[in-house]
Short mmCIF file of C-alpha atoms in Angstrom, two decimals:
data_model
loop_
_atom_site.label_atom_id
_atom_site.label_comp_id
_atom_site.label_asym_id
_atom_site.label_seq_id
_atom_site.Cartn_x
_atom_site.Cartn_y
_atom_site.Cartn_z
CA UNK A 116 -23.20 -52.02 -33.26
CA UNK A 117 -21.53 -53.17 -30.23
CA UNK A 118 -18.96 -50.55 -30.51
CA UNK A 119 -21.25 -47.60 -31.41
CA UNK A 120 -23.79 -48.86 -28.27
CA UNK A 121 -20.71 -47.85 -26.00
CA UNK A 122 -19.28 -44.87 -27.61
CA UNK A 123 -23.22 -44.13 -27.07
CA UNK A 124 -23.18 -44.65 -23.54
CA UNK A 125 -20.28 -43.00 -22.81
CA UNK A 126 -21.52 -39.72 -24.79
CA UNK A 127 -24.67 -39.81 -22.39
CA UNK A 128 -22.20 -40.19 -19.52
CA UNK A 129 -19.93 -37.52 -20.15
CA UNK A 130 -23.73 -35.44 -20.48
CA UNK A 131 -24.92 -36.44 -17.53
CA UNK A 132 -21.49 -35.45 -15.34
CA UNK A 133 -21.31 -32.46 -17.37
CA UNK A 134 -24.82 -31.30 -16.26
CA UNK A 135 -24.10 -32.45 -12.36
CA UNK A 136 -21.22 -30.57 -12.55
CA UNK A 137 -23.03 -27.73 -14.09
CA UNK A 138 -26.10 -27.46 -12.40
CA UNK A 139 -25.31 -25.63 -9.21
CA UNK A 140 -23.88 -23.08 -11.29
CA UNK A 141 -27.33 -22.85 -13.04
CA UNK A 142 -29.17 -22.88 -9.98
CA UNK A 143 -27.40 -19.81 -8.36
CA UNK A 144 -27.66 -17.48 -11.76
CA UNK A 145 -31.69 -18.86 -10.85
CA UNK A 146 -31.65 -17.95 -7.47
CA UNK A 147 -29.92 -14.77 -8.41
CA UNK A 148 -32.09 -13.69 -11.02
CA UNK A 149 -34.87 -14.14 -8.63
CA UNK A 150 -33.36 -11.70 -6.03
CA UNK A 151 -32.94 -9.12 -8.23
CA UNK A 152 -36.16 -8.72 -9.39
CA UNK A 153 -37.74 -8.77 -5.60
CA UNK A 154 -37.48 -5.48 -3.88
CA UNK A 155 -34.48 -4.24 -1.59
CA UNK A 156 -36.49 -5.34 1.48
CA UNK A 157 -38.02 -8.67 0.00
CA UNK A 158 -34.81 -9.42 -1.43
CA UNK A 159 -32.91 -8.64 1.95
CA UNK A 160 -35.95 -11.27 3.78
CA UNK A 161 -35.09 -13.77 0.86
CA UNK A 162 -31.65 -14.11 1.55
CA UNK A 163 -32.00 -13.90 5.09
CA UNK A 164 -34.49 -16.91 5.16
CA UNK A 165 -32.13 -18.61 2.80
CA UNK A 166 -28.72 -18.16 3.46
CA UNK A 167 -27.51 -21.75 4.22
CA UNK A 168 -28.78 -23.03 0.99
CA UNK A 169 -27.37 -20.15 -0.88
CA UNK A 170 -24.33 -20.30 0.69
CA UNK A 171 -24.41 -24.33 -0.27
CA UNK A 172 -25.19 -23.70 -3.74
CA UNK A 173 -21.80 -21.20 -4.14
CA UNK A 174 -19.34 -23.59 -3.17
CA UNK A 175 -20.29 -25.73 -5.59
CA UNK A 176 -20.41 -23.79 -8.32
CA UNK A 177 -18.02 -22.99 -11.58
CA UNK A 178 -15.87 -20.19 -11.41
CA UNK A 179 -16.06 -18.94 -14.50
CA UNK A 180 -13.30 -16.64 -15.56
CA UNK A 181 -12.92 -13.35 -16.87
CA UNK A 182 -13.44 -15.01 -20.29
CA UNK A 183 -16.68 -16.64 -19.44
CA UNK A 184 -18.44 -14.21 -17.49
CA UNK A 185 -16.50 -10.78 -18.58
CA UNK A 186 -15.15 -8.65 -15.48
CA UNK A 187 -12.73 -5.99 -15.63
CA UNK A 188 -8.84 -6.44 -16.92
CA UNK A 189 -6.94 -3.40 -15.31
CA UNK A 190 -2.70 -2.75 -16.03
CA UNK A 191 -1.13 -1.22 -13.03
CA UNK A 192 2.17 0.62 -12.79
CA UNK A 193 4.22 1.65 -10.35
CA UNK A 194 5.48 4.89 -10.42
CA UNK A 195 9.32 4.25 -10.30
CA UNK A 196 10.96 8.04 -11.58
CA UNK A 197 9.07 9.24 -8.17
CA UNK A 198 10.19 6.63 -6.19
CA UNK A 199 13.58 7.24 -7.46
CA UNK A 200 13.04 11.19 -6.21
CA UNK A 201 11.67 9.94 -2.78
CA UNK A 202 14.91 7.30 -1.89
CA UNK A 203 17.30 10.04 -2.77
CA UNK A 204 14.85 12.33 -0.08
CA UNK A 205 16.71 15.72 0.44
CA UNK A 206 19.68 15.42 -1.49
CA UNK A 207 17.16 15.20 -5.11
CA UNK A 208 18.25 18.28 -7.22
CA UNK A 209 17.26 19.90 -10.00
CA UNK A 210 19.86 18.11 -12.10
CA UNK A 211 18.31 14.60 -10.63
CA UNK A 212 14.80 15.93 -11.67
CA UNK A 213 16.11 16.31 -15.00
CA UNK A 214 17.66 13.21 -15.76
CA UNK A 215 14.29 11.51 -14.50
CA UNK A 216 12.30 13.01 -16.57
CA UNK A 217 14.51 12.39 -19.61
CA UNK A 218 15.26 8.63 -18.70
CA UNK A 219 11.17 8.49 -18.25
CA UNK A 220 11.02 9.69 -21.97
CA UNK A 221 13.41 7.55 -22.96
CA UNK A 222 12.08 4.37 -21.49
CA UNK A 223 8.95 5.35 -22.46
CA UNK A 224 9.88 5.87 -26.22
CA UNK A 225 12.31 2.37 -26.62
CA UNK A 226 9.89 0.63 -23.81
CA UNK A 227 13.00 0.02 -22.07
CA UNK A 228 13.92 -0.23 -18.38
CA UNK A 229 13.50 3.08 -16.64
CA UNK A 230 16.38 2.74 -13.70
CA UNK A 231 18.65 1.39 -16.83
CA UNK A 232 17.83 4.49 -18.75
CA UNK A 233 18.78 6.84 -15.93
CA UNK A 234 21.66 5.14 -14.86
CA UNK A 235 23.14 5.76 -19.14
CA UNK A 236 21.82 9.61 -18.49
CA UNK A 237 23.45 10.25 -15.43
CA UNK A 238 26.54 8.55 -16.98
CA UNK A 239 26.30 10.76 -19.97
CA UNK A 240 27.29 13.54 -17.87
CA UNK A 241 30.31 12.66 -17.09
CA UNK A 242 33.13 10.08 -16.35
CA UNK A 243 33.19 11.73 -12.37
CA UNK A 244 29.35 11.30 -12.12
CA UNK A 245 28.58 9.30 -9.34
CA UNK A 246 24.40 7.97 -8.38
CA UNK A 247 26.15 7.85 -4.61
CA UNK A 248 25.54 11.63 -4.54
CA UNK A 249 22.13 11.04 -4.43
CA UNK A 250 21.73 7.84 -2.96
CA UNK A 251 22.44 6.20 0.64
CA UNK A 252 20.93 3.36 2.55
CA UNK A 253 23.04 2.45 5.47
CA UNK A 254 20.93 -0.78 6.09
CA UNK A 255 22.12 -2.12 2.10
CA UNK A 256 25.18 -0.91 2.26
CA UNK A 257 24.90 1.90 0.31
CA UNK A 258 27.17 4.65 0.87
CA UNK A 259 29.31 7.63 -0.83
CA UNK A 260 31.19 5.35 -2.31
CA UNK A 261 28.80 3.11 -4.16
CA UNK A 262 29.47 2.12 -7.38
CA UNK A 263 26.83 3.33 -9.45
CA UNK A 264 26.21 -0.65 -10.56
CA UNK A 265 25.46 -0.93 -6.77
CA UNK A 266 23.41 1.20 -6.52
CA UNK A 267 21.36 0.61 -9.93
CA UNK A 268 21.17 -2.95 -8.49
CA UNK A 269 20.09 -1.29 -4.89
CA UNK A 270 17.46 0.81 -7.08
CA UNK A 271 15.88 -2.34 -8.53
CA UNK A 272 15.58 -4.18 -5.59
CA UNK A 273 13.81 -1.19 -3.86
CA UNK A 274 10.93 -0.61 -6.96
CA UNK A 275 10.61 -4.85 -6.87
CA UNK A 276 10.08 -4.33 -3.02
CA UNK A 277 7.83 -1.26 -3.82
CA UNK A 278 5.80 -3.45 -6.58
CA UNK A 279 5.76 -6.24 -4.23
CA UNK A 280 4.28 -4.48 -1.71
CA UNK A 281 1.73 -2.93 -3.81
CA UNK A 282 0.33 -6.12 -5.43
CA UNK A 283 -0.49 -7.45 -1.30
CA UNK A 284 -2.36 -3.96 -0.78
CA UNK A 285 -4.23 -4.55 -4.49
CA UNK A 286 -4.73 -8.16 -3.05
CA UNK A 287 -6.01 -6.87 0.28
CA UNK A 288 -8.54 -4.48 -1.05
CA UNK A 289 -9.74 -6.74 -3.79
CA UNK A 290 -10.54 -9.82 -1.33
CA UNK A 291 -12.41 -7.13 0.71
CA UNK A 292 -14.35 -6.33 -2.63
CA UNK A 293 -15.19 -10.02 -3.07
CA UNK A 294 -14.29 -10.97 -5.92
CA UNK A 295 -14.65 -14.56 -6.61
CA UNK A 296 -10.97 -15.79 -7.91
CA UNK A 297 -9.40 -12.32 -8.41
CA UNK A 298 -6.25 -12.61 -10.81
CA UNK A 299 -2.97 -10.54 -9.83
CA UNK A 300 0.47 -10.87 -11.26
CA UNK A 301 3.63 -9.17 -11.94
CA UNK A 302 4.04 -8.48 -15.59
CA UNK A 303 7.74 -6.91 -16.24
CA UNK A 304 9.53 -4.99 -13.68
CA UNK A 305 6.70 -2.53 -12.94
CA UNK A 306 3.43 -3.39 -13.93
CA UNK A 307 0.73 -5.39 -12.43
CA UNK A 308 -2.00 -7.26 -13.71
CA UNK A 309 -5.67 -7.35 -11.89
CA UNK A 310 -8.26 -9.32 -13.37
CA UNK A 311 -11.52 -9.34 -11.81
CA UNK A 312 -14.16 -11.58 -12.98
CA UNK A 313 -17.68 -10.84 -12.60
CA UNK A 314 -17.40 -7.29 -11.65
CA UNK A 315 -20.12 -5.08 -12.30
CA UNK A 316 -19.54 -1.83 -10.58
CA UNK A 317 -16.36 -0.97 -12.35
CA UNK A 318 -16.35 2.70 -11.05
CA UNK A 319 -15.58 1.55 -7.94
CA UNK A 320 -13.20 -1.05 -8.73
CA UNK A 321 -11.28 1.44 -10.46
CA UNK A 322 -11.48 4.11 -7.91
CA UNK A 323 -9.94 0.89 -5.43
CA UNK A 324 -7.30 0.34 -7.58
CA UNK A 325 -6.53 3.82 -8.61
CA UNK A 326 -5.99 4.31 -4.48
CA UNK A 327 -2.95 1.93 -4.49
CA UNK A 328 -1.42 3.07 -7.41
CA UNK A 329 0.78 5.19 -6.36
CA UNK A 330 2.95 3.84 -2.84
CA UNK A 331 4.98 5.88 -0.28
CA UNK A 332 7.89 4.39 1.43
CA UNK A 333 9.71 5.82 4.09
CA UNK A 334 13.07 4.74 6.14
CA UNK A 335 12.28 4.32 9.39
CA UNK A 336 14.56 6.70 11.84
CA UNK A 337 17.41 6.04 13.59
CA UNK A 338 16.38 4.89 16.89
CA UNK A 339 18.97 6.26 18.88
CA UNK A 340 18.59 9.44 17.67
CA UNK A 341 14.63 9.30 17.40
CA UNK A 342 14.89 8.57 21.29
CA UNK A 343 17.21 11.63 22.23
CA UNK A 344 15.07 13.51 20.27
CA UNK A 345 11.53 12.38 21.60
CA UNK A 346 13.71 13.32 25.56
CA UNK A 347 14.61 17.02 24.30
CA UNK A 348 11.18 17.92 23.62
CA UNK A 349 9.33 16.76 26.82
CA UNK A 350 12.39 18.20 28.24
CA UNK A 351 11.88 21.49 26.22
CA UNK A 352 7.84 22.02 27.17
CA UNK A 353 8.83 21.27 30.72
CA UNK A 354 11.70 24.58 30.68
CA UNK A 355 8.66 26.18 29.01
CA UNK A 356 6.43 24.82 32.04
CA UNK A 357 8.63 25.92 34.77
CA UNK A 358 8.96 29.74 32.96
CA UNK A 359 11.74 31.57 34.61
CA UNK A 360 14.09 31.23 37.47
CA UNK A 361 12.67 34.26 39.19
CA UNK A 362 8.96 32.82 38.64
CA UNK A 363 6.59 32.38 41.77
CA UNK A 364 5.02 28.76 41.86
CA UNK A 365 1.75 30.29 41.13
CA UNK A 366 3.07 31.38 37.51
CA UNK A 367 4.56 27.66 37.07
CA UNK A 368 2.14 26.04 34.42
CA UNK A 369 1.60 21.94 33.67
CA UNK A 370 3.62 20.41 30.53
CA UNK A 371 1.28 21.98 27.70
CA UNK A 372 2.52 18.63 25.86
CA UNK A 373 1.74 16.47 28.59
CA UNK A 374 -1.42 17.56 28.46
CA UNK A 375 -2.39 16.24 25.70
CA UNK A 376 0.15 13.66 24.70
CA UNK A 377 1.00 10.30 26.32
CA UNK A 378 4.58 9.34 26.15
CA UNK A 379 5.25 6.18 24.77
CA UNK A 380 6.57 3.19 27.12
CA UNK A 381 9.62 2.28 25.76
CA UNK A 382 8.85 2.44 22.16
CA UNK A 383 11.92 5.11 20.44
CA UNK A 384 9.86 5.54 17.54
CA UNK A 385 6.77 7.16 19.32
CA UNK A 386 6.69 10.49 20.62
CA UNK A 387 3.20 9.68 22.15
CA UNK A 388 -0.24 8.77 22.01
CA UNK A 389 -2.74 11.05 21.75
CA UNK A 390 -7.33 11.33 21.48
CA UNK A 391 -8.02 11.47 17.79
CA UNK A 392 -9.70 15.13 19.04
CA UNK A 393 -6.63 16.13 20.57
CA UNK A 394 -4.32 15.63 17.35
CA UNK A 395 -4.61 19.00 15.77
CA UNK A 396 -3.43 20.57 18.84
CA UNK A 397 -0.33 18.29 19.41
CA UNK A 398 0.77 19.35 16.21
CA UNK A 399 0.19 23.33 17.31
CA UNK A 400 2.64 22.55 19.97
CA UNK A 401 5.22 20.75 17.83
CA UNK A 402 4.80 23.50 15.15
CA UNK A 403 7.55 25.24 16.80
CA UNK A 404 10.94 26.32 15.49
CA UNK A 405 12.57 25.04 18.49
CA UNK A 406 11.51 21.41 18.00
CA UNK A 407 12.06 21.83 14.08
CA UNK A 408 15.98 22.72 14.69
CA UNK A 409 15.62 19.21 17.42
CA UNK A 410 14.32 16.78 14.74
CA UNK A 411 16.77 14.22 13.15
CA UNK A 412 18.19 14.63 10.08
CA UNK A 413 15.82 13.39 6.97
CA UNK A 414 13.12 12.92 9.62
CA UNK A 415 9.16 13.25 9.38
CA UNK A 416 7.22 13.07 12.24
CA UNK A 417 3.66 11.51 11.09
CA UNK A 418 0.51 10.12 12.89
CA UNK A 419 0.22 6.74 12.30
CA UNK A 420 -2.22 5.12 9.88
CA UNK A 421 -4.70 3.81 11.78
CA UNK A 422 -6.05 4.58 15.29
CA UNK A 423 -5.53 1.86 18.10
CA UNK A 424 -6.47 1.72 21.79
CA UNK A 425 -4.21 2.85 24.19
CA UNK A 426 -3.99 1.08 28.14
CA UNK A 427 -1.60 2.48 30.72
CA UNK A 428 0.44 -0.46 29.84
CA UNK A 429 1.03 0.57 26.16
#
């Protein structure tokens, strides 16, 4: 009896820290239960009133899991056959489309690696047929003459980079959503696992995630020639400024380009800073054949992302 009294005991024990442990999580489906069925603005008072002691009663509670409290389970890939198409840039072909889209096919039928797949196409072709025709990335070493190994092994290391990248943007976006314990992994060589417990607007987690699904990357231009470049076209609107030789001073107009572009201080990637109202007619101005036959090689001029203030001292 002695036995069974503490076996007892320690059942009751095991209860009782089971329920401590439990109970804030009870509490807060309580507390949340009882917000939903006040009205927007009653509900909006509520938490107002109470937000210390709601905000007390989440920390301590159990976070569940997808398996406990359902969620959403999304597979992510990233699009590799157009990444491939984007590295090689201007020197893709037809014949390059082709043996993506076959290798694609392939990888897709023997769920095998894509870049692997290509690489045996390409090779198919030939004994003389060489990926450093498409391919070159001065900064990994990647030249004409490349093995095609090197550059299969530069290829992989660019889509893990790529799927890298991706899974902080997913991770970025999610944390903004607030999800509590978001999962997000790697699952292969492509793919990417979200799991996000507790979500109950699924549209728009999936219209989140279906925004980073696909990832541009571009090579950053050469800064030397970026920053001869950026001089031959404030130097090319002022000749257009100054008009003629024979021109009186009263025909002599201001830099259009100056007039609505600030030059950058220093900076040989930025042609300028400009008012978010004044963008479309920047890129009037530098819609000009002129300035196309000036650009760099395998260069895109592009706004940047995100607007940011700008002080006389950059």
């Amino acid at each position: 009896m002695q036995g069974n009294g503490f076996k007892i005991g320690l059942i009751f024990a095991f209860l009782a820290l089971t329920l401590w442990y439990l109970f804030p999580t009870i509490q807060w489906n309580l507390e949340q239960k009882q917000i939903s069925d006040l009205s927007p603005s009653d509900s909006a008072q509520y938490v107002d009133e109470n937000r210390e002691k709601l905000a007390s009663i989440k920390e301590r509670t159990l976070n569940l899991g997808l398996d406990l409290q359902g969620g959403m389970y999304v597979m992510l890939e990233v699009g590799t056959p157009q990444l491939i198409l984007e590295l090689a840039g201007e020197n893709k072909d037809e014949a390059l489309e082709e043996v993506v889209t076959n290798a694609r096919a392939t990888a897709l039928a023997n769920d095998t690696d894509f870049i692997d797949e290509m690489a045996a196409e390409f090779q198919s072709q030939g004994e003389g047929a060489r990926l450093s025709r498409y391919f070159r990335n001065d900064a990994a070493e990647i030249t004409r003459r490349s093995t095609n190994e090197e550059i299969v092994t530069f290829l992989k290391a660019q889509r893990t980079e790529a799927l890298d990248r991706a899974i902080e943007i997913i991770r970025t976006r999610v944390d903004r959503f607030g999800v509590t314990e978001p999962s997000i992994v790697k699952q292969g060589t492509d793919r990417i696992v979200v799991e996000l417990p507790g979500v109950d607007d699924k549209d728009r987690v999936r219209n989140l995630l279906k925004g980073t699904a696909r990832l541009e990357f571009r090579l950053a231009a050469n800064a030397n020639d970026f920053s001869s470049f950026i001089n031959q076209v404030y130097d090319y609107f002022d000749l257009k400024a100054a008009g003629d030789e024979g021109d009186s001073l009263d025909t002599i107009q201001p830099n259009a380009l100056l007039e609505v572009l600030i030059p950058s201080q220093g900076n040989p990637y930025v042609l300028g800073y400009a008012e978010e109202q004044d963008t479309a007619e920047v890129n009037a101005l530098l819609n000009d054949q002129e300035i196309d036959r000036m650009i760099p090689r395998n260069t895109t001029i592009m706004w940047s992302a995100n607007t940011q203030p700008y002080t006389q001292n950059g």
